[in-house]
XYZ file of C-alpha atoms in Angstrom:
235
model
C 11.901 -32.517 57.449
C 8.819 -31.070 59.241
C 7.283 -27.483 58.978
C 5.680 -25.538 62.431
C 2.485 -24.160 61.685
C -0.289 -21.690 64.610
C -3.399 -23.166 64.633
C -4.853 -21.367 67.364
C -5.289 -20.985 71.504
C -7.929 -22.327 73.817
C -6.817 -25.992 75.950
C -5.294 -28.013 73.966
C -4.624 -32.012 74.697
C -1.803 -33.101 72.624
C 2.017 -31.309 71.481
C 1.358 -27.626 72.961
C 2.841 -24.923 73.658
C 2.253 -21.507 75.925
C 3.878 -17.613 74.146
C 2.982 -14.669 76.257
C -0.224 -16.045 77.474
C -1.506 -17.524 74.954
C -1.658 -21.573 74.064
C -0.368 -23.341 70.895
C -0.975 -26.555 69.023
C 1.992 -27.473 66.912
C 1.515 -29.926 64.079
C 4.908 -31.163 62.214
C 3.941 -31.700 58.827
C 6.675 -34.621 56.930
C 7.027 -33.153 53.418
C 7.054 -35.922 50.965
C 6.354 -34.333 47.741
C 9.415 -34.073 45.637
C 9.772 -31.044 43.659
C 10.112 -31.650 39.299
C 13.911 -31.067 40.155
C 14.439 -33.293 42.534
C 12.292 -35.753 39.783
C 14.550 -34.681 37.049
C 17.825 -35.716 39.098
C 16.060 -38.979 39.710
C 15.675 -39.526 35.798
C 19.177 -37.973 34.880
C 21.249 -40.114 37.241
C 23.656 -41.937 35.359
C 23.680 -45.553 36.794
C 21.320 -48.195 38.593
C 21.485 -47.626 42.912
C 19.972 -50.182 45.368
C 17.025 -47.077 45.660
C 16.598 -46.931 41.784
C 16.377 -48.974 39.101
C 16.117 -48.317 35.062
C 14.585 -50.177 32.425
C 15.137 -49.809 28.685
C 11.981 -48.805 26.315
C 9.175 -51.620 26.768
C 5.118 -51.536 27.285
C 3.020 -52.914 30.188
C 1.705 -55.807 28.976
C 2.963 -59.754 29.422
C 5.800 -60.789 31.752
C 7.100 -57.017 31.659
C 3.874 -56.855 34.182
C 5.185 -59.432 36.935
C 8.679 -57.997 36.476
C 8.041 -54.287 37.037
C 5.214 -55.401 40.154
C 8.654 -57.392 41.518
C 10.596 -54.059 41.044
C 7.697 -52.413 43.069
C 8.147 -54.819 46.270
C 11.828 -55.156 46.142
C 11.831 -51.450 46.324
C 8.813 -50.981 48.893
C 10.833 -53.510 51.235
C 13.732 -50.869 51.301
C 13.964 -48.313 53.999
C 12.684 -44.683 52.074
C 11.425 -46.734 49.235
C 12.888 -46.176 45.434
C 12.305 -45.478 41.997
C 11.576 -47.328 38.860
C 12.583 -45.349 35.345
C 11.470 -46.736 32.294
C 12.764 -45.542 29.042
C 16.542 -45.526 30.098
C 18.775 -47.603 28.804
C 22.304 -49.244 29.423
C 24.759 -48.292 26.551
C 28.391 -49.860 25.981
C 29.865 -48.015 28.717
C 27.545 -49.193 31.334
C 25.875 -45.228 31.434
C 22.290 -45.734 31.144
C 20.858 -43.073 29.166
C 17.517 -41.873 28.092
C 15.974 -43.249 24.927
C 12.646 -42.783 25.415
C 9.731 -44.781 24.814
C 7.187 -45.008 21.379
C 3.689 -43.196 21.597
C 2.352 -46.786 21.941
C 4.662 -47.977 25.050
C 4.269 -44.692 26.353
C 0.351 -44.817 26.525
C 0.299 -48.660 27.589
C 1.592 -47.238 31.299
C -2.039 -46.920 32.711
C -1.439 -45.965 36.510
C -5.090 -47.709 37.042
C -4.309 -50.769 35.129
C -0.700 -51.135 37.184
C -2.398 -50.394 40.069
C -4.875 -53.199 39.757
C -2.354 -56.161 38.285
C 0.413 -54.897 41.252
C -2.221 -55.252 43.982
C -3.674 -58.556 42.723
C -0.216 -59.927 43.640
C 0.780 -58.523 46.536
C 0.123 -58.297 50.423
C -0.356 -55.673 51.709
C -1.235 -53.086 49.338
C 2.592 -50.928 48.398
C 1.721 -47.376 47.592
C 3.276 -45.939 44.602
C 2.730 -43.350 42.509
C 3.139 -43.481 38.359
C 4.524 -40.361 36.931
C 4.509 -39.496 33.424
C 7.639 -37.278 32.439
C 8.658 -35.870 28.866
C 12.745 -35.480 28.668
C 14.182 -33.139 25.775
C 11.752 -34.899 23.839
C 11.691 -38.378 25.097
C 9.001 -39.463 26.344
C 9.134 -41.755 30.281
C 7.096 -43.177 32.567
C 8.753 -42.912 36.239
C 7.210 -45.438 39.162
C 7.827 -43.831 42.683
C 7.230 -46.125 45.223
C 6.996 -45.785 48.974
C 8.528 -48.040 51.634
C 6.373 -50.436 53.660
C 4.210 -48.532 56.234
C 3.842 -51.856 58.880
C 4.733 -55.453 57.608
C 6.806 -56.310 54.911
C 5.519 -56.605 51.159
C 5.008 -60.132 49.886
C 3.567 -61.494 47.102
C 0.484 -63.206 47.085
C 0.215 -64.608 43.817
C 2.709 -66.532 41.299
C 2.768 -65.170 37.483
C 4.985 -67.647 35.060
C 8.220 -67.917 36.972
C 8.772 -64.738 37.607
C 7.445 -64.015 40.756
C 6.133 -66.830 43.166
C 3.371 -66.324 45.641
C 4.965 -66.650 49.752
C 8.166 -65.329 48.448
C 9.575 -61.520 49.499
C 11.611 -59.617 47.601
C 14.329 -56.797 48.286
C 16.805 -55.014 46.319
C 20.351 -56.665 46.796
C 23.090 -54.761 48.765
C 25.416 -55.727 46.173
C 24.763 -55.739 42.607
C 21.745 -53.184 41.777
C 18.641 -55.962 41.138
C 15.358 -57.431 42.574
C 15.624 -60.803 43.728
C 13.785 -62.795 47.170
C 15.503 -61.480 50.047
C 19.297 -63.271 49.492
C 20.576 -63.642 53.309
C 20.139 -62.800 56.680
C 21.450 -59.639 56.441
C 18.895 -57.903 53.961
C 16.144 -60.202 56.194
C 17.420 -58.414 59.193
C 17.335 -55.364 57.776
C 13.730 -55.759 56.973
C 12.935 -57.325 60.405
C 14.620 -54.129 62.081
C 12.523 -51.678 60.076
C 9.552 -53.406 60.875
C 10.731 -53.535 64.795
C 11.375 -49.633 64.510
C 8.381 -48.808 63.074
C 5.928 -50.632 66.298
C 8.464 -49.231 68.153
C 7.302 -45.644 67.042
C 3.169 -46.397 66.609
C 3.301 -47.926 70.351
C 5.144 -44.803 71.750
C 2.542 -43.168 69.917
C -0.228 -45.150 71.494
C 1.275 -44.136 74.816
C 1.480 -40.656 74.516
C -2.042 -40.419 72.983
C -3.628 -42.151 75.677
C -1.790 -39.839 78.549
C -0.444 -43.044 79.900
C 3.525 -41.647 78.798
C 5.007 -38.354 77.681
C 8.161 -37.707 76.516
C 10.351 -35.494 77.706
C 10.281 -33.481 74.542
C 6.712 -33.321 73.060
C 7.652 -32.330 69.504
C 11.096 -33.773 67.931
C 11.460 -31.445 65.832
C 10.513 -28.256 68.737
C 12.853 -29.600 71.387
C 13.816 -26.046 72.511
C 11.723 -23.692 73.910
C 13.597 -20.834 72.901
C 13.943 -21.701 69.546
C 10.527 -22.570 69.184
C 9.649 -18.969 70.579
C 11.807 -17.413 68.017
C 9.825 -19.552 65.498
C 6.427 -17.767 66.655
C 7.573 -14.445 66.398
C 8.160 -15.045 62.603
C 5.090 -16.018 62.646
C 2.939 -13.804 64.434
């Protein structure tokens, strides 16, 4: 969702617009940043989804390393990206619920230290973002990570048999887990993203260089009315 904001008038090259004489740059600003209860629905949801995966209490260290950095890629090959909870757990009737994790796991989740083992194995760097969360008392560490911004993630380097270097990995469209991409369809699905996505940074290109302009210069101010209506709010 994007946000209008004035900047200011003079002659402006780029998405502009003209109210009673005077000029406008609009910049559309893509708001990211989840609010703590849009995190806390993330935490309280009751089962595993392709776009989020729990694990039970554990601390970063050993193969729970490779297996949380294959989390990270299977998610970051996903459209939008995913979440990683730790400190849920699956009970008898498949609900996963929060159990927290000890003082000790708890502290083990450096974000620098899963920062530097996740980008020693993988190509090109994923961005993610480690969030530290306390739950009526429980204490979990949250992983939100971001989809691909150009090529696909792959790993780069093998750790036990875990993960293997060359191979990528996706969530599965059928039950919730990360494995190497499982058939043509989730490949395709990857390929299309990454199709979409030059798509949009040649069009880009285009329009930056003057060379192409289209017809509406801002998606999200595609009526000139509306957008008028917008300034006088504003003004």
């Amino acid at each position: 969702m994007g946000s209008c904001f004035y900047v200011g008038e003079g002659d402006f090259k780029g998405l502009q617009r003209s109210y009673k004489g005077k000029k406008f740059i609009v910049i559309v600003i893509n708001v990211t940043m989840m609010s703590e209860e849009e995190i806390s629905q993330v935490i309280n949801y009751p089962n595993e989804e392709r776009h989020l995966e729990f694990k039970g209490p554990v601390s970063w260290d050993g193969d729970i390393k490779a297996k949380i950095t294959k989390s990270i890629m299977a998610l970051a090959n996903l459209k939008d990206g995913g979440w990683i909870v730790i400190g849920k757990a699956e009970q008898q009737n498949r609900i996963f619920e929060i159990v927290g994790l000890s003082d000790l796991e708890f502290q083990s989740f450096d974000p620098d230290e899963i920062k530097a083992f996740v980008y020693s194995h993988v190509e090109p760097p994923v961005k993610f973002e480690v969030l530290n969360r306390e739950v009526r008392g429980k204490k979990l560490v949250s992983i939100k990570v971001d989809e691909f911004s150009e090529m696909p993630i792959i790993c780069k380097r093998s750790y036990n048999t875990i993960i293997h270097a060359g191979q990528i990995y996706v969530r599965s469209k059928g039950k919730p887990e990360s494995i190497p991409v499982p058939s043509d369809s989730e490949m395709r699905e990857i390929i299309e993203n990454c199709v979409d996505k030059e798509v949009c940074k040649f069009h880009k290109r285009l329009h930056r260089t003057g060379i192409w302009a289209p017809k509406e210069q801002a998606e999200e101010v595609n009526d000139e009315e509306e957008f008028n209506k917008q300034l006088e709010g504003l003004l």
